[in-house]
C-alpha cells in the first residue's frame, strides 16, 4: 500500500444504504465482511438477508434513543456515540440482551454546524463518562470530513482525529482505544495514510 501500512490494519466497511438486501450475497462473495448502515429502517430490510449473519454490522448514523434496542441487538459496532445519555441507554440495553457493542465517539473536527458529533474538547470528558459502562466497549473515534474539492484538503481533519485518539489513549490509560473510523469514497486513501483503521465506503463500492 502506498501508505506503507499493511492491508490487515484497515477494515473496509461497505456502506449499504443505497442498495437492497439482494446485493448482500454478491458483496459477501466479493470479500466484504463489514457493512455500514445509517438508518435503522433500511438496515432492518438488509438484516432479512439469509446471509446477513455472515457479516459484521456497523451503525454509522445518528442514533435516536428509541432505536437503541434494535441497534444493540443487531449491530456489532456503533460509530456515532455523542452523549453520555446515549451511552447509558446503550449499556442498559446491552446488559438486558446480553450483548456487547463496540462504540466509537463521533467527533465534529471541522466544527461545521450541520455535522453531528462532539467538539474535540469534549472527547475526553465523554470518554471519562462512558468508560467502564457494562455492555459497551469504547474502541476509538470517528469523524466525517467536510465536502472538499480535493481529498488532500481533508488530511488535516484526519490528522487531528489521530492526534486526539493518541492524547485520549495516553491521558486515560486506555490501551484498547485504537480505532479510527475515517475516510469515505472520495478521501479514504488520504484517511488510510493518516491512520484510519476503518474506512466507510459507499458509492465507490456500490456503484451508484
Ligand atoms: C453514506 C455514508 C458514508 C459513505 O459515503 P460515500 O461517499 O458513499 O462513500 C460514510 N459514512 C457515513 C456516516 C455515511 O452516512
Short mmCIF file of C-alpha atoms and ligand atoms in Angstrom, two decimals:
data_model
loop_
_atom_site.label_atom_id
_atom_site.label_comp_id
_atom_site.label_asym_id
_atom_site.label_seq_id
_atom_site.Cartn_x
_atom_site.Cartn_y
_atom_site.Cartn_z
CA UNK A 1 0.00 0.00 0.00
CA UNK A 2 1.14 3.49 -0.78
CA UNK A 3 0.71 4.48 2.87
CA UNK A 4 3.19 1.81 3.95
CA UNK A 5 0.52 0.19 6.07
CA UNK A 6 -0.46 -3.44 5.92
CA UNK A 7 -3.92 -4.08 4.42
CA UNK A 8 -4.76 -6.16 7.51
CA UNK A 9 -4.67 -2.98 9.62
CA UNK A 10 -7.53 -1.36 7.72
CA UNK A 11 -11.08 -2.69 7.61
CA UNK A 12 -13.35 -1.81 4.73
CA UNK A 13 -16.88 -1.06 5.89
CA UNK A 14 -19.17 -1.26 2.86
CA UNK A 15 -21.91 1.34 3.28
CA UNK A 16 -25.07 -0.35 2.02
CA UNK A 17 -27.58 2.48 2.48
CA UNK A 18 -28.23 2.76 -1.28
CA UNK A 19 -28.69 -0.95 -2.04
CA UNK A 20 -31.25 -3.64 -1.25
CA UNK A 21 -30.94 -6.97 0.55
CA UNK A 22 -30.37 -8.68 -2.81
CA UNK A 23 -26.93 -7.02 -3.01
CA UNK A 24 -25.68 -8.70 0.16
CA UNK A 25 -24.62 -12.10 -1.28
CA UNK A 26 -22.51 -10.52 -4.04
CA UNK A 27 -20.78 -8.24 -1.54
CA UNK A 28 -20.03 -11.18 0.75
CA UNK A 29 -18.74 -13.20 -2.18
CA UNK A 30 -16.51 -10.27 -3.14
CA UNK A 31 -14.97 -10.44 0.33
CA UNK A 32 -16.73 -7.55 2.05
CA UNK A 33 -17.33 -8.67 5.63
CA UNK A 34 -18.29 -5.39 7.31
CA UNK A 35 -21.44 -3.48 6.42
CA UNK A 36 -22.39 0.05 7.48
CA UNK A 37 -25.92 1.43 7.76
CA UNK A 38 -27.01 4.87 8.87
CA UNK A 39 -30.75 4.28 9.29
CA UNK A 40 -32.47 1.52 11.23
CA UNK A 41 -35.44 1.37 8.82
CA UNK A 42 -33.15 0.47 5.93
CA UNK A 43 -30.90 -1.80 7.97
CA UNK A 44 -33.92 -3.83 9.05
CA UNK A 45 -34.54 -4.84 5.42
CA UNK A 46 -30.93 -5.84 4.82
CA UNK A 47 -30.81 -7.86 8.01
CA UNK A 48 -33.55 -10.06 6.46
CA UNK A 49 -30.97 -11.36 4.00
CA UNK A 50 -30.42 -15.06 4.74
CA UNK A 51 -26.67 -14.43 4.83
CA UNK A 52 -26.78 -11.30 6.99
CA UNK A 53 -25.22 -13.17 9.89
CA UNK A 54 -22.03 -13.72 7.87
CA UNK A 55 -21.30 -10.01 8.17
CA UNK A 56 -20.28 -7.65 10.95
CA UNK A 57 -22.77 -4.78 11.13
CA UNK A 58 -21.80 -1.18 11.87
CA UNK A 59 -24.32 1.54 12.71
CA UNK A 60 -22.76 4.74 11.37
CA UNK A 61 -25.58 7.29 11.51
CA UNK A 62 -27.05 9.46 14.22
CA UNK A 63 -28.86 7.21 16.69
CA UNK A 64 -32.14 8.19 18.30
CA UNK A 65 -32.90 6.80 21.73
CA UNK A 66 -35.97 4.91 20.53
CA UNK A 67 -33.80 2.87 18.13
CA UNK A 68 -31.18 1.91 20.72
CA UNK A 69 -32.69 -1.50 21.42
CA UNK A 70 -32.56 -2.52 17.76
CA UNK A 71 -29.00 -1.39 17.27
CA UNK A 72 -27.83 -3.21 20.38
CA UNK A 73 -29.45 -6.44 19.23
CA UNK A 74 -28.38 -6.43 15.60
CA UNK A 75 -25.17 -4.44 15.34
CA UNK A 76 -21.62 -5.09 16.49
CA UNK A 77 -20.32 -1.53 16.21
CA UNK A 78 -21.74 1.95 16.69
CA UNK A 79 -19.67 4.76 15.13
CA UNK A 80 -21.74 7.70 16.35
CA UNK A 81 -21.72 7.94 20.13
CA UNK A 82 -22.21 11.60 21.02
CA UNK A 83 -23.58 11.83 24.57
CA UNK A 84 -23.35 10.18 28.00
CA UNK A 85 -27.14 9.66 27.90
CA UNK A 86 -26.90 7.64 24.70
CA UNK A 87 -24.06 5.58 26.20
CA UNK A 88 -26.14 4.82 29.28
CA UNK A 89 -29.13 3.77 27.18
CA UNK A 90 -26.89 1.51 25.06
CA UNK A 91 -25.34 0.00 28.15
CA UNK A 92 -28.72 -0.75 29.75
CA UNK A 93 -29.99 -2.48 26.60
CA UNK A 94 -26.72 -4.35 26.07
CA UNK A 95 -26.91 -5.79 29.56
CA UNK A 96 -30.57 -6.68 29.10
CA UNK A 97 -29.93 -8.53 25.81
CA UNK A 98 -26.62 -9.95 26.93
CA UNK A 99 -24.83 -8.22 24.07
CA UNK A 100 -21.55 -6.40 23.76
CA UNK A 101 -21.24 -3.37 21.48
CA UNK A 102 -18.06 -1.71 20.25
CA UNK A 103 -18.52 2.04 20.21
CA UNK A 104 -16.68 4.95 18.65
CA UNK A 105 -17.15 8.56 19.66
CA UNK A 106 -18.13 10.73 16.71
CA UNK A 107 -16.10 13.92 16.68
CA UNK A 108 -17.03 17.06 14.76
CA UNK A 109 -13.45 18.03 13.98
CA UNK A 110 -14.27 20.60 11.31
CA UNK A 111 -16.78 22.44 13.53
CA UNK A 112 -19.38 22.65 10.77
CA UNK A 113 -22.81 23.41 12.23
CA UNK A 114 -24.52 20.76 10.11
CA UNK A 115 -22.30 17.93 11.33
CA UNK A 116 -23.11 15.73 14.29
CA UNK A 117 -20.59 14.64 16.86
CA UNK A 118 -18.94 16.24 19.84
CA UNK A 119 -16.35 19.01 19.55
CA UNK A 120 -12.75 17.87 20.11
CA UNK A 121 -12.64 19.42 23.60
CA UNK A 122 -15.46 17.14 24.74
CA UNK A 123 -13.86 13.86 23.73
CA UNK A 124 -12.01 13.25 26.99
CA UNK A 125 -14.93 14.24 29.26
CA UNK A 126 -17.24 11.96 27.28
CA UNK A 127 -14.74 9.11 27.44
CA UNK A 128 -14.48 9.51 31.20
CA UNK A 129 -18.27 9.34 31.45
CA UNK A 130 -18.64 6.15 29.44
CA UNK A 131 -15.56 4.04 30.08
CA UNK A 132 -16.49 1.15 32.33
CA UNK A 133 -20.19 1.07 31.47
CA UNK A 134 -21.15 -2.61 31.16
CA UNK A 135 -22.02 -4.00 27.73
CA UNK A 136 -20.20 -1.36 25.71
CA UNK A 137 -16.53 -1.18 24.81
CA UNK A 138 -15.21 2.21 23.76
CA UNK A 139 -12.76 1.47 20.96
CA UNK A 140 -11.91 4.79 19.33
CA UNK A 141 -13.07 7.82 17.36
CA UNK A 142 -14.97 8.53 14.15
CA UNK A 143 -15.26 11.64 12.02
CA UNK A 144 -16.79 12.84 8.78
CA UNK A 145 -14.61 15.22 6.81
CA UNK A 146 -16.25 18.24 5.19
CA UNK A 147 -17.04 18.10 1.48
CA UNK A 148 -13.90 19.32 -0.26
CA UNK A 149 -12.80 19.73 -3.85
CA UNK A 150 -9.64 17.73 -3.39
CA UNK A 151 -9.13 14.84 -0.93
CA UNK A 152 -5.86 16.41 0.25
CA UNK A 153 -7.93 19.14 1.91
CA UNK A 154 -9.39 16.55 4.28
CA UNK A 155 -5.94 15.48 5.52
CA UNK A 156 -5.71 17.96 8.44
CA UNK A 157 -9.08 16.74 9.73
CA UNK A 158 -7.93 13.10 9.72
CA UNK A 159 -4.62 14.02 11.29
CA UNK A 160 -6.38 15.90 14.06
CA UNK A 161 -8.57 12.89 14.83
CA UNK A 162 -5.50 10.66 15.10
CA UNK A 163 -3.83 13.14 17.47
CA UNK A 164 -6.98 13.25 19.59
CA UNK A 165 -7.01 9.48 19.82
CA UNK A 166 -3.37 9.34 20.87
CA UNK A 167 -3.92 12.02 23.52
CA UNK A 168 -7.01 10.32 24.90
CA UNK A 169 -5.34 6.92 25.00
CA UNK A 170 -2.39 8.35 26.90
CA UNK A 171 -4.38 10.62 29.25
CA UNK A 172 -6.84 7.95 30.26
CA UNK A 173 -4.50 4.96 30.06
CA UNK A 174 -6.78 3.03 27.71
CA UNK A 175 -4.68 0.69 25.55
CA UNK A 176 -7.78 -0.61 23.70
CA UNK A 177 -8.59 2.82 22.32
CA UNK A 178 -7.08 2.08 18.90
CA UNK A 179 -9.73 2.55 16.21
CA UNK A 180 -10.06 5.45 13.80
CA UNK A 181 -13.14 5.39 11.57
CA UNK A 182 -12.45 7.96 8.88
CA UNK A 183 -12.48 8.24 5.11
CA UNK A 184 -15.27 7.68 2.55
CA UNK A 185 -15.38 7.13 -1.24
CA UNK A 186 -13.69 10.43 -2.05
CA UNK A 187 -10.96 10.52 0.53
CA UNK A 188 -10.32 7.07 2.00
CA UNK A 189 -6.78 6.86 0.58
CA UNK A 190 -5.76 10.00 2.47
CA UNK A 191 -7.52 8.73 5.59
CA UNK A 192 -5.57 5.46 5.43
CA UNK A 193 -2.32 7.41 5.14
CA UNK A 194 -3.34 9.27 8.28
CA UNK A 195 -4.04 6.11 10.26
CA UNK A 196 -7.63 5.04 9.56
CA UNK A 197 -8.40 1.53 10.82
CA UNK A 198 -11.97 1.55 9.47
CA UNK A 199 -12.95 3.23 6.19
CA UNK A 200 -16.63 3.67 5.33
CA UNK A 201 -17.07 3.37 1.58
CA UNK A 202 -20.48 3.63 -0.09
CA UNK A 203 -20.82 4.98 -3.63
CA UNK A 204 -17.46 3.77 -4.85
CA UNK A 205 -18.20 0.18 -3.85
CA UNK A 206 -21.92 0.04 -4.64
CA UNK A 207 -21.55 1.77 -7.97
CA UNK A 208 -24.19 4.46 -7.69
C1 LIG B 1 -23.08 7.43 3.33
C2 LIG B 1 -22.04 7.43 4.37
C3 LIG B 1 -20.72 7.04 4.07
C4 LIG B 1 -20.26 6.61 2.69
O1 LIG B 1 -20.22 7.70 1.83
P1 LIG B 1 -19.75 7.52 0.31
O2 LIG B 1 -19.42 8.90 -0.07
O3 LIG B 1 -20.92 6.95 -0.42
O4 LIG B 1 -18.58 6.61 0.30
C5 LIG B 1 -19.80 7.03 5.11
N1 LIG B 1 -20.13 7.40 6.37
C6 LIG B 1 -21.38 7.79 6.69
C7 LIG B 1 -21.67 8.19 8.10
C8 LIG B 1 -22.38 7.82 5.71
O5 LIG B 1 -23.62 8.21 6.03
#
